[in-house]
Amino acid sequence: MAHFQCLWPSHHAILLCVPSVLYFLGGFAGQLVSIQKLSIRKAWRLTRIVSSLSLLLSFACCSDALLHTPALVRRPRISSLLTIGSFHLSFRFDVVEALMLLLVTFLGWVIVSYSRAYMSGDPKEPRYIGNLMRTLAAVSLLVVTNNLVLFLLAWVLTSLSLHGLLTLYPHRQAAVIAAHKKFLASRLGDFTLLCGVMLLGSQTGSFEMDEVMHRISGSHPISASIHVAALLLAISAMIKCAQLPLHGWLIQVMEAPTPVSALLHAGVVNLGGFMLIRLAPVINTTQMAQGLLVVIGCLTAIISSLVMTTRISIKVHLAWSTCAQMGFMLMECGLGLYGLAFLHLLAHSLYKAHAFLGSGGTVNQAKLKRMMPPRPAIGVNALIGSALSGLFVAILGALLWQPHLRMNAVMIFCITVVGLATAGILAAISSTCSIEASLLLPISALGISVLYFGYDRLFQRLAPLATIGPAPQHAILIFPVACFALLYTLHAIIRANPLGQIATTLYPWFYAGLYLDELFTRATFRIWPAKQSSEITRRRDAAQPFEARGVRL
């Protein structure tokens, strides 16, 4: 690590650790309340101060990154806090880390502020405060560390602290079962990540991310152990991002408080994608890891999108949406589109936090929607025409940034996805009689296309992610294009004829989620069944005398 140590003094590493340390110390407020050394009102005030200071500090770091962008693009800042032999406790700071730290602290500030009113009067408040602050501490440490061992430990601590939040109400059997399923999936993900980290360390002689990627880039040919490590990292990311068929826990943890759902769906579940973005050169060493990410991510995105349309509960609907978005993000990583995957991560986190924290207003929105006149149905011809128009808009948006556009396989995929995404906006033209809407909708679709391709070019300039190894094969790229075309076709058919034979045949299967979670639950619970808490057992035993007399509780 000699060529990195002179980049940044060690006191800057301490600066990057301050948000994590503040969150960790704020977690003791809950314990002080439990032993009656601090009032709950002062504990919430303390956590609010901690979250505000962390947000201000991360904003300062992000501003510094933007001011020194040219230097950070050429050589990210690496600072070592502690050195023991060949082991370096180092931290990395560049544009990606700055934006991630700002995102984590901003979401932490919002969730802490929301939780203060949401959890008011709940007897579980002290435990909630402790686990919430420890989760934020682990995540903020994870996004700035440059050491793979510390990255692994922070990930495990994040999972364990989140488990305490998901089991906040142990008397709820559904919450206990869902948390147990997440615990099993997380331990499997931790094991694969541990194996991948150990392989990388043994093959490169270092656990520093930058040192590992530097030595892999100078190693030709790539050893078989590196290929296996890349595959294990990809598998760990898929498990942590709740990809099929290990997705059930993400859908069923809705028994937890709403702020916990926002923290999980807006932050923690995205960490698998962040790991792939940070270790992009390692993932790109083997096409098996890339292909696995593309196939599993694409299937998860398609199936989850179809299942989502069968759900009525707003939180369950959002949970399936998260599963689909994670699949799409991992598919982008498998295709080498790490800049767009990072955009997906940032946008999805902010959107999903707002969606969960604002889910209480869904009833009022539904009432207003019922008062509006129903829109006329959109025919198949209109949907096909909007798809072709969307592809044209996507090509136009790409041409504005690249006048000499080269239509390679990756660009065809991007144009297809953007075109089908904007087709939904263009399809609304046929159902509106307003001239203003007919003019604004195409402009909105074009604006989305321009912003999408423009961000990709901007991100590659601000934070270019080095790639090693061959580009994805054309067969890997054809698969997601075909899947998304099939998804749009099915959506068009069902939307045009919701009571037709195809819709009525597919509905029971997708309503059941293709029974994938049931198969996983049966297989895992035979090996490690969930234990009922003492409170559940006590309530069940108390109910037995009444049930014996035919009294229903």
mmCIF file of N, CA and C in Angstrom, residues 167 329 366 410 543:
data_model
loop_
_atom_site.group_PDB
_atom_site.id
_atom_site.type_symbol
_atom_site.label_atom_id
_atom_site.label_comp_id
_atom_site.label_asym_id
_atom_site.label_seq_id
_atom_site.Cartn_x
_atom_site.Cartn_y
_atom_site.Cartn_z
ATOM 1 N N THR A 167 -37.322 -7.559 14.844
ATOM 2 C CA THR A 167 -37.938 -8.341 15.929
ATOM 3 C C THR A 167 -38.277 -7.435 17.111
ATOM 4 N N MET A 329 -30.914 -3.307 -10.880
ATOM 5 C CA MET A 329 -29.620 -2.726 -10.558
ATOM 6 C C MET A 329 -28.497 -3.757 -10.688
ATOM 7 N N ALA A 366 -56.247 7.378 -2.585
ATOM 8 C CA ALA A 366 -57.218 6.466 -3.201
ATOM 9 C C ALA A 366 -58.607 7.103 -3.269
ATOM 10 N N VAL A 410 -24.377 -2.976 -25.899
ATOM 11 C CA VAL A 410 -24.731 -2.296 -24.649
ATOM 12 C C VAL A 410 -25.650 -1.113 -24.925
ATOM 13 N N ALA A 543 -54.442 -18.902 25.908
ATOM 14 C CA ALA A 543 -55.635 -18.988 25.070
ATOM 15 C C ALA A 543 -56.199 -20.403 25.004
#
